[in-house]
Amino acid sequence: MNTTDTTPEELEGVLAAAQDAGTEWALRSAAGRAAALTSVADALDAAAPELVPLAQEETFLAAGRLSGELKRTTFQLRLFAELLTDGGYLDARIDHADGAWPMGARPDIRRMLEPLGPVLVFAASNFPFAFSVMGGDTCSALAAGCSVVLKAHPGHPRLSAAVGRVAGEALRAAGAPDGLLQLIYGTQAGRDALADPRIKAGAFTGSIAGGRALFDLAAARPEPIPFYGELGSVNPVFVTETAAAVRGAEIAAEFVASYTLGAGQFCTKPGILLVPAGSAMLDALSAADRPDPAPLLNDRIQAGYTASLSGLLEHDAVDPLGAADGAFDSPPAPALTVTTASALLADPEGLITECFGPSAMVATYSDEDELLAVARVLDGQLTATIQGEGSDAVAPELVRLLAKKAGRVLWNQWPTGVSVTYAQQHGGPYPATTAPTSTSVGTAGITRFLRPVAYQGLPAHLLPAALCDDNPLGVPQRVDGTLGGR
């Protein structure tokens, strides 16, 4: 398998093939695309004995975690195949001509969503299956009718090549065009592909610096394109006074389990926990059992984690909480730091910052008004969590504020473990993502790679089948403002 950097000549061939394949794939029926996705899911499940050990070698993640992640990936493929079966994702709308329309005679207008074209996906390091070659963005782009160029992550190149081979063989067996899914390698090849006019959208999961550089590149093209970057988030957790009094020890144990899950290498890791000053929660957190040290994904992430944690501990308002032995070792022992809500408010840029790895910060507050004040100074987040009780007077205003700052607001649950489902939202205001109106997890992700087209006054034989009055595909339609007909 070739995992060396893609040359300019090789990239030209990839992009040309992606353009041709995308044109053909966009015309493939929804049923045909669904069958192909299901074929890939079956092939990946069958290849698990090959893929999981390879993923272990390259990422240091446990076999159980990787097996579960592969199952999540194949479930996602089948869920998108199911989404395609009734055509509701097309958002088909029909307004018949109406001479009595209040704003003047209305022409016949019919609108639906159509594929954008070839998509460039940058794979993530921390989910080598679910956010990589056949992850959510690839899955939703293929379901939408787009071809995909996948920029493999350098943290697991051999696994990427193997998954690409298995998926490519399954797609070909299902009758998909050659070039529908192709892999490229190397930073320069990724940048060059993003700048190429044949690419019509980009999707990225990674650092704020890397994602912002690519976002700026996508926006600076002569033809700017949508760029869906998932960048960084501290995913704060707000513990009310009542909740701390009623179940503080339970919350402390669950928090430790959440922030150390996967060695703290989840984008939804809760990175800041706000607790009442003087409560027993600090002692519970300090004494809580922490898992054994686990290797991080690669040396670059280890170095970045050490630098971030060191920077936080050098801050005058931050101290270690509990045992700090081994926090800077490789592999690092899980760590906690402690500060105050007033310190967060005084220096939000310095303290409300992601530390990707097995550490989190605890901030004590003296009054619940400080919870609201911290919520107001937050920048964009993937998630925000409230650990509270139904009687909490602060809860309504806190929910309102957090809904403005995060893509997902949780009540008495934990943000790690993102369910792949219909209503999921895995995105948020910048810098959590560059596209807060979209999601990288769940079936709504298909809309990333579709755009609306309205057909005005066309005869029936020139209309897409989904917009015909006889509706031969059985697609749900909103007709003259009413779903399902007049």
PDB file of C-alpha atoms in Angstrom, residues 275-454:
ATOM      1  CA  VAL A 275     -18.224  23.843  41.558  1.00  0.00           C
ATOM      2  CA  PRO A 276     -19.309  25.774  44.669  1.00  0.00           C
ATOM      3  CA  ALA A 277     -16.459  27.062  46.818  1.00  0.00           C
ATOM      4  CA  GLY A 278     -16.391  25.353  50.196  1.00  0.00           C
ATOM      5  CA  SER A 279     -18.310  22.309  48.981  1.00  0.00           C
ATOM      6  CA  ALA A 280     -17.061  18.788  49.535  1.00  0.00           C
ATOM      7  CA  MET A 281     -16.562  18.368  45.809  1.00  0.00           C
ATOM      8  CA  LEU A 282     -12.933  19.519  45.829  1.00  0.00           C
ATOM      9  CA  ASP A 283     -12.023  16.783  48.295  1.00  0.00           C
ATOM     10  CA  ALA A 284     -14.053  14.239  46.305  1.00  0.00           C
ATOM     11  CA  LEU A 285     -12.286  15.227  43.094  1.00  0.00           C
ATOM     12  CA  SER A 286      -8.878  15.174  44.709  1.00  0.00           C
ATOM     13  CA  ALA A 287      -9.494  11.702  46.156  1.00  0.00           C
ATOM     14  CA  ALA A 288     -11.266  10.213  43.121  1.00  0.00           C
ATOM     15  CA  ASP A 289      -9.700   7.186  41.496  1.00  0.00           C
ATOM     16  CA  ARG A 290      -8.068   8.045  38.193  1.00  0.00           C
ATOM     17  CA  PRO A 291      -7.249   5.476  35.526  1.00  0.00           C
ATOM     18  CA  ASP A 292      -3.699   4.342  34.882  1.00  0.00           C
ATOM     19  CA  PRO A 293      -1.566   6.308  32.428  1.00  0.00           C
ATOM     20  CA  ALA A 294      -2.320   5.510  28.789  1.00  0.00           C
ATOM     21  CA  PRO A 295      -0.228   6.370  25.715  1.00  0.00           C
ATOM     22  CA  LEU A 296      -1.418   9.326  23.680  1.00  0.00           C
ATOM     23  CA  LEU A 297      -2.027   8.950  19.966  1.00  0.00           C
ATOM     24  CA  ASN A 298       1.383  10.130  18.825  1.00  0.00           C
ATOM     25  CA  ASP A 299       4.451  12.131  19.830  1.00  0.00           C
ATOM     26  CA  ARG A 300       3.037  15.385  18.453  1.00  0.00           C
ATOM     27  CA  ILE A 301      -0.067  15.141  20.630  1.00  0.00           C
ATOM     28  CA  GLN A 302       2.074  14.191  23.645  1.00  0.00           C
ATOM     29  CA  ALA A 303       4.258  17.269  23.120  1.00  0.00           C
ATOM     30  CA  GLY A 304       1.254  19.543  22.613  1.00  0.00           C
ATOM     31  CA  TYR A 305      -0.442  18.214  25.736  1.00  0.00           C
ATOM     32  CA  THR A 306       2.659  18.718  27.871  1.00  0.00           C
ATOM     33  CA  ALA A 307       3.075  22.276  26.610  1.00  0.00           C
ATOM     34  CA  SER A 308      -0.592  23.147  27.230  1.00  0.00           C
ATOM     35  CA  LEU A 309      -0.632  21.715  30.761  1.00  0.00           C
ATOM     36  CA  SER A 310       2.669  23.395  31.613  1.00  0.00           C
ATOM     37  CA  GLY A 311       1.310  26.720  30.407  1.00  0.00           C
ATOM     38  CA  LEU A 312      -1.769  26.417  32.594  1.00  0.00           C
ATOM     39  CA  LEU A 313       0.237  25.492  35.701  1.00  0.00           C
ATOM     40  CA  GLU A 314       2.528  28.484  35.137  1.00  0.00           C
ATOM     41  CA  HIS A 315      -0.481  30.793  35.489  1.00  0.00           C
ATOM     42  CA  ASP A 316      -0.544  32.581  38.851  1.00  0.00           C
ATOM     43  CA  ALA A 317      -4.188  31.610  39.462  1.00  0.00           C
ATOM     44  CA  VAL A 318      -3.782  27.862  38.788  1.00  0.00           C
ATOM     45  CA  ASP A 319      -2.595  25.071  41.081  1.00  0.00           C
ATOM     46  CA  PRO A 320      -2.544  21.273  40.897  1.00  0.00           C
ATOM     47  CA  LEU A 321      -5.507  19.503  42.501  1.00  0.00           C
ATOM     48  CA  GLY A 322      -4.598  16.238  44.142  1.00  0.00           C
ATOM     49  CA  ALA A 323      -1.753  14.031  42.993  1.00  0.00           C
ATOM     50  CA  ALA A 324       0.284  15.474  40.131  1.00  0.00           C
ATOM     51  CA  ASP A 325       2.879  12.700  39.920  1.00  0.00           C
ATOM     52  CA  GLY A 326       3.467  11.535  36.369  1.00  0.00           C
ATOM     53  CA  ALA A 327       1.398  14.275  34.723  1.00  0.00           C
ATOM     54  CA  PHE A 328       4.271  15.092  32.354  1.00  0.00           C
ATOM     55  CA  ASP A 329       5.453  11.547  31.770  1.00  0.00           C
ATOM     56  CA  SER A 330       4.938   9.611  28.565  1.00  0.00           C
ATOM     57  CA  PRO A 331       2.371   8.165  28.933  1.00  0.00           C
ATOM     58  CA  PRO A 332       0.954  10.880  31.214  1.00  0.00           C
ATOM     59  CA  ALA A 333      -0.985  10.224  34.396  1.00  0.00           C
ATOM     60  CA  PRO A 334      -4.398  11.954  34.498  1.00  0.00           C
ATOM     61  CA  ALA A 335      -4.225  15.354  36.169  1.00  0.00           C
ATOM     62  CA  LEU A 336      -6.501  18.013  37.610  1.00  0.00           C
ATOM     63  CA  THR A 337      -5.836  21.715  38.119  1.00  0.00           C
ATOM     64  CA  VAL A 338      -7.804  24.186  40.227  1.00  0.00           C
ATOM     65  CA  THR A 339      -8.591  27.888  39.925  1.00  0.00           C
ATOM     66  CA  THR A 340     -11.520  30.201  40.660  1.00  0.00           C
ATOM     67  CA  ALA A 341     -14.406  31.517  38.619  1.00  0.00           C
ATOM     68  CA  SER A 342     -13.164  35.055  39.276  1.00  0.00           C
ATOM     69  CA  ALA A 343      -9.827  34.081  37.708  1.00  0.00           C
ATOM     70  CA  LEU A 344     -11.639  32.714  34.646  1.00  0.00           C
ATOM     71  CA  LEU A 345     -13.494  35.999  34.334  1.00  0.00           C
ATOM     72  CA  ALA A 346     -10.293  38.019  34.734  1.00  0.00           C
ATOM     73  CA  ASP A 347      -8.392  36.045  32.079  1.00  0.00           C
ATOM     74  CA  PRO A 348     -10.768  33.976  29.934  1.00  0.00           C
ATOM     75  CA  GLU A 349      -8.359  33.842  27.004  1.00  0.00           C
ATOM     76  CA  GLY A 350      -5.570  32.420  29.149  1.00  0.00           C
ATOM     77  CA  LEU A 351      -7.615  29.969  31.218  1.00  0.00           C
ATOM     78  CA  ILE A 352     -10.629  28.906  29.145  1.00  0.00           C
ATOM     79  CA  THR A 353      -8.500  27.003  26.676  1.00  0.00           C
ATOM     80  CA  GLU A 354      -8.459  23.433  25.423  1.00  0.00           C
ATOM     81  CA  CYS A 355      -5.822  21.076  26.808  1.00  0.00           C
ATOM     82  CA  PHE A 356      -6.096  18.005  24.574  1.00  0.00           C
ATOM     83  CA  GLY A 357      -5.242  15.033  26.775  1.00  0.00           C
ATOM     84  CA  PRO A 358      -5.979  13.573  30.231  1.00  0.00           C
ATOM     85  CA  SER A 359      -6.354  16.745  32.294  1.00  0.00           C
ATOM     86  CA  ALA A 360      -9.143  19.122  33.288  1.00  0.00           C
ATOM     87  CA  MET A 361      -9.568  22.294  35.322  1.00  0.00           C
ATOM     88  CA  VAL A 362     -11.827  22.781  38.342  1.00  0.00           C
ATOM     89  CA  ALA A 363     -12.994  26.328  39.070  1.00  0.00           C
ATOM     90  CA  THR A 364     -14.700  27.271  42.345  1.00  0.00           C
ATOM     91  CA  TYR A 365     -17.397  29.925  42.462  1.00  0.00           C
ATOM     92  CA  SER A 366     -18.692  31.888  45.432  1.00  0.00           C
ATOM     93  CA  ASP A 367     -22.159  32.695  44.092  1.00  0.00           C
ATOM     94  CA  GLU A 368     -24.314  31.231  41.315  1.00  0.00           C
ATOM     95  CA  ASP A 369     -24.293  34.624  39.606  1.00  0.00           C
ATOM     96  CA  GLU A 370     -20.703  33.751  38.735  1.00  0.00           C
ATOM     97  CA  LEU A 371     -21.987  30.769  36.734  1.00  0.00           C
ATOM     98  CA  LEU A 372     -23.954  33.173  34.574  1.00  0.00           C
ATOM     99  CA  ALA A 373     -20.966  35.497  34.261  1.00  0.00           C
ATOM    100  CA  VAL A 374     -18.696  32.657  33.095  1.00  0.00           C
ATOM    101  CA  ALA A 375     -21.338  31.533  30.605  1.00  0.00           C
ATOM    102  CA  ARG A 376     -21.400  35.041  29.157  1.00  0.00           C
ATOM    103  CA  VAL A 377     -17.630  35.178  28.538  1.00  0.00           C
ATOM    104  CA  LEU A 378     -17.389  31.759  26.900  1.00  0.00           C
ATOM    105  CA  ASP A 379     -16.487  31.591  23.252  1.00  0.00           C
ATOM    106  CA  GLY A 380     -18.071  28.973  20.995  1.00  0.00           C
ATOM    107  CA  GLN A 381     -18.257  25.416  22.325  1.00  0.00           C
ATOM    108  CA  LEU A 382     -19.279  22.029  21.027  1.00  0.00           C
ATOM    109  CA  THR A 383     -21.073  21.283  24.299  1.00  0.00           C
ATOM    110  CA  ALA A 384     -22.030  22.855  27.611  1.00  0.00           C
ATOM    111  CA  THR A 385     -23.349  20.807  30.531  1.00  0.00           C
ATOM    112  CA  ILE A 386     -25.431  21.633  33.592  1.00  0.00           C
ATOM    113  CA  GLN A 387     -25.375  19.318  36.579  1.00  0.00           C
ATOM    114  CA  GLY A 388     -28.399  20.628  38.448  1.00  0.00           C
ATOM    115  CA  GLU A 389     -31.723  20.006  40.128  1.00  0.00           C
ATOM    116  CA  GLY A 390     -35.153  20.879  38.777  1.00  0.00           C
ATOM    117  CA  SER A 391     -35.658  23.484  41.487  1.00  0.00           C
ATOM    118  CA  ASP A 392     -32.517  25.486  40.640  1.00  0.00           C
ATOM    119  CA  ALA A 393     -33.456  29.132  40.141  1.00  0.00           C
ATOM    120  CA  VAL A 394     -30.318  29.728  38.062  1.00  0.00           C
ATOM    121  CA  ALA A 395     -31.135  26.981  35.559  1.00  0.00           C
ATOM    122  CA  PRO A 396     -33.464  28.790  33.089  1.00  0.00           C
ATOM    123  CA  GLU A 397     -31.106  31.712  32.513  1.00  0.00           C
ATOM    124  CA  LEU A 398     -28.079  29.408  32.411  1.00  0.00           C
ATOM    125  CA  VAL A 399     -29.716  27.229  29.749  1.00  0.00           C
ATOM    126  CA  ARG A 400     -30.592  30.318  27.710  1.00  0.00           C
ATOM    127  CA  LEU A 401     -27.020  31.627  27.840  1.00  0.00           C
ATOM    128  CA  LEU A 402     -25.403  28.283  27.066  1.00  0.00           C
ATOM    129  CA  ALA A 403     -27.687  27.692  24.081  1.00  0.00           C
ATOM    130  CA  LYS A 404     -26.131  30.811  22.544  1.00  0.00           C
ATOM    131  CA  LYS A 405     -22.597  29.518  23.129  1.00  0.00           C
ATOM    132  CA  ALA A 406     -22.767  25.772  22.394  1.00  0.00           C
ATOM    133  CA  GLY A 407     -24.136  23.403  19.789  1.00  0.00           C
ATOM    134  CA  ARG A 408     -25.338  20.885  22.378  1.00  0.00           C
ATOM    135  CA  VAL A 409     -26.583  21.656  25.912  1.00  0.00           C
ATOM    136  CA  LEU A 410     -26.742  18.725  28.340  1.00  0.00           C
ATOM    137  CA  TRP A 411     -28.634  18.314  31.611  1.00  0.00           C
ATOM    138  CA  ASN A 412     -27.256  15.825  34.164  1.00  0.00           C
ATOM    139  CA  GLN A 413     -25.394  13.861  31.513  1.00  0.00           C
ATOM    140  CA  TRP A 414     -21.848  13.946  30.129  1.00  0.00           C
ATOM    141  CA  PRO A 415     -20.707  15.169  26.707  1.00  0.00           C
ATOM    142  CA  THR A 416     -18.422  12.263  25.827  1.00  0.00           C
ATOM    143  CA  GLY A 417     -20.123   9.482  23.917  1.00  0.00           C
ATOM    144  CA  VAL A 418     -21.773  11.299  20.988  1.00  0.00           C
ATOM    145  CA  SER A 419     -24.782   9.300  19.812  1.00  0.00           C
ATOM    146  CA  VAL A 420     -25.115   8.835  16.037  1.00  0.00           C
ATOM    147  CA  THR A 421     -28.774   9.644  15.490  1.00  0.00           C
ATOM    148  CA  TYR A 422     -31.228  11.908  13.704  1.00  0.00           C
ATOM    149  CA  ALA A 423     -31.349  14.851  16.132  1.00  0.00           C
ATOM    150  CA  GLN A 424     -27.656  14.979  17.026  1.00  0.00           C
ATOM    151  CA  GLN A 425     -25.770  18.280  16.766  1.00  0.00           C
ATOM    152  CA  HIS A 426     -21.990  18.051  16.828  1.00  0.00           C
ATOM    153  CA  GLY A 427     -20.914  21.581  16.063  1.00  0.00           C
ATOM    154  CA  GLY A 428     -21.028  25.010  17.625  1.00  0.00           C
ATOM    155  CA  PRO A 429     -20.025  28.652  17.249  1.00  0.00           C
ATOM    156  CA  TYR A 430     -16.411  29.502  16.382  1.00  0.00           C
ATOM    157  CA  PRO A 431     -13.833  28.390  17.469  1.00  0.00           C
ATOM    158  CA  ALA A 432     -15.583  25.095  18.163  1.00  0.00           C
ATOM    159  CA  THR A 433     -16.342  24.956  14.441  1.00  0.00           C
ATOM    160  CA  THR A 434     -16.207  27.166  11.393  1.00  0.00           C
ATOM    161  CA  ALA A 435     -19.797  26.289  10.475  1.00  0.00           C
ATOM    162  CA  PRO A 436     -22.193  26.467  13.450  1.00  0.00           C
ATOM    163  CA  THR A 437     -25.253  25.728  11.300  1.00  0.00           C
ATOM    164  CA  SER A 438     -24.062  22.190  10.502  1.00  0.00           C
ATOM    165  CA  THR A 439     -23.145  18.959  12.271  1.00  0.00           C
ATOM    166  CA  SER A 440     -20.403  16.382  11.721  1.00  0.00           C
ATOM    167  CA  VAL A 441     -22.365  13.632  13.511  1.00  0.00           C
ATOM    168  CA  GLY A 442     -25.890  12.431  12.757  1.00  0.00           C
ATOM    169  CA  THR A 443     -28.040  12.322   9.669  1.00  0.00           C
ATOM    170  CA  ALA A 444     -28.366  16.119   9.449  1.00  0.00           C
ATOM    171  CA  GLY A 445     -24.727  16.085   8.317  1.00  0.00           C
ATOM    172  CA  ILE A 446     -25.895  15.273   4.790  1.00  0.00           C
ATOM    173  CA  THR A 447     -26.981  18.892   4.329  1.00  0.00           C
ATOM    174  CA  ARG A 448     -23.320  19.970   4.428  1.00  0.00           C
ATOM    175  CA  PHE A 449     -22.863  18.629   0.934  1.00  0.00           C
ATOM    176  CA  LEU A 450     -26.163  19.625  -0.678  1.00  0.00           C
ATOM    177  CA  ARG A 451     -27.335  22.972  -2.025  1.00  0.00           C
ATOM    178  CA  PRO A 452     -30.838  24.153  -2.952  1.00  0.00           C
ATOM    179  CA  VAL A 453     -31.847  24.572  -6.588  1.00  0.00           C
ATOM    180  CA  ALA A 454     -35.209  26.063  -7.621  1.00  0.00           C
TER     181      ALA A 454
END
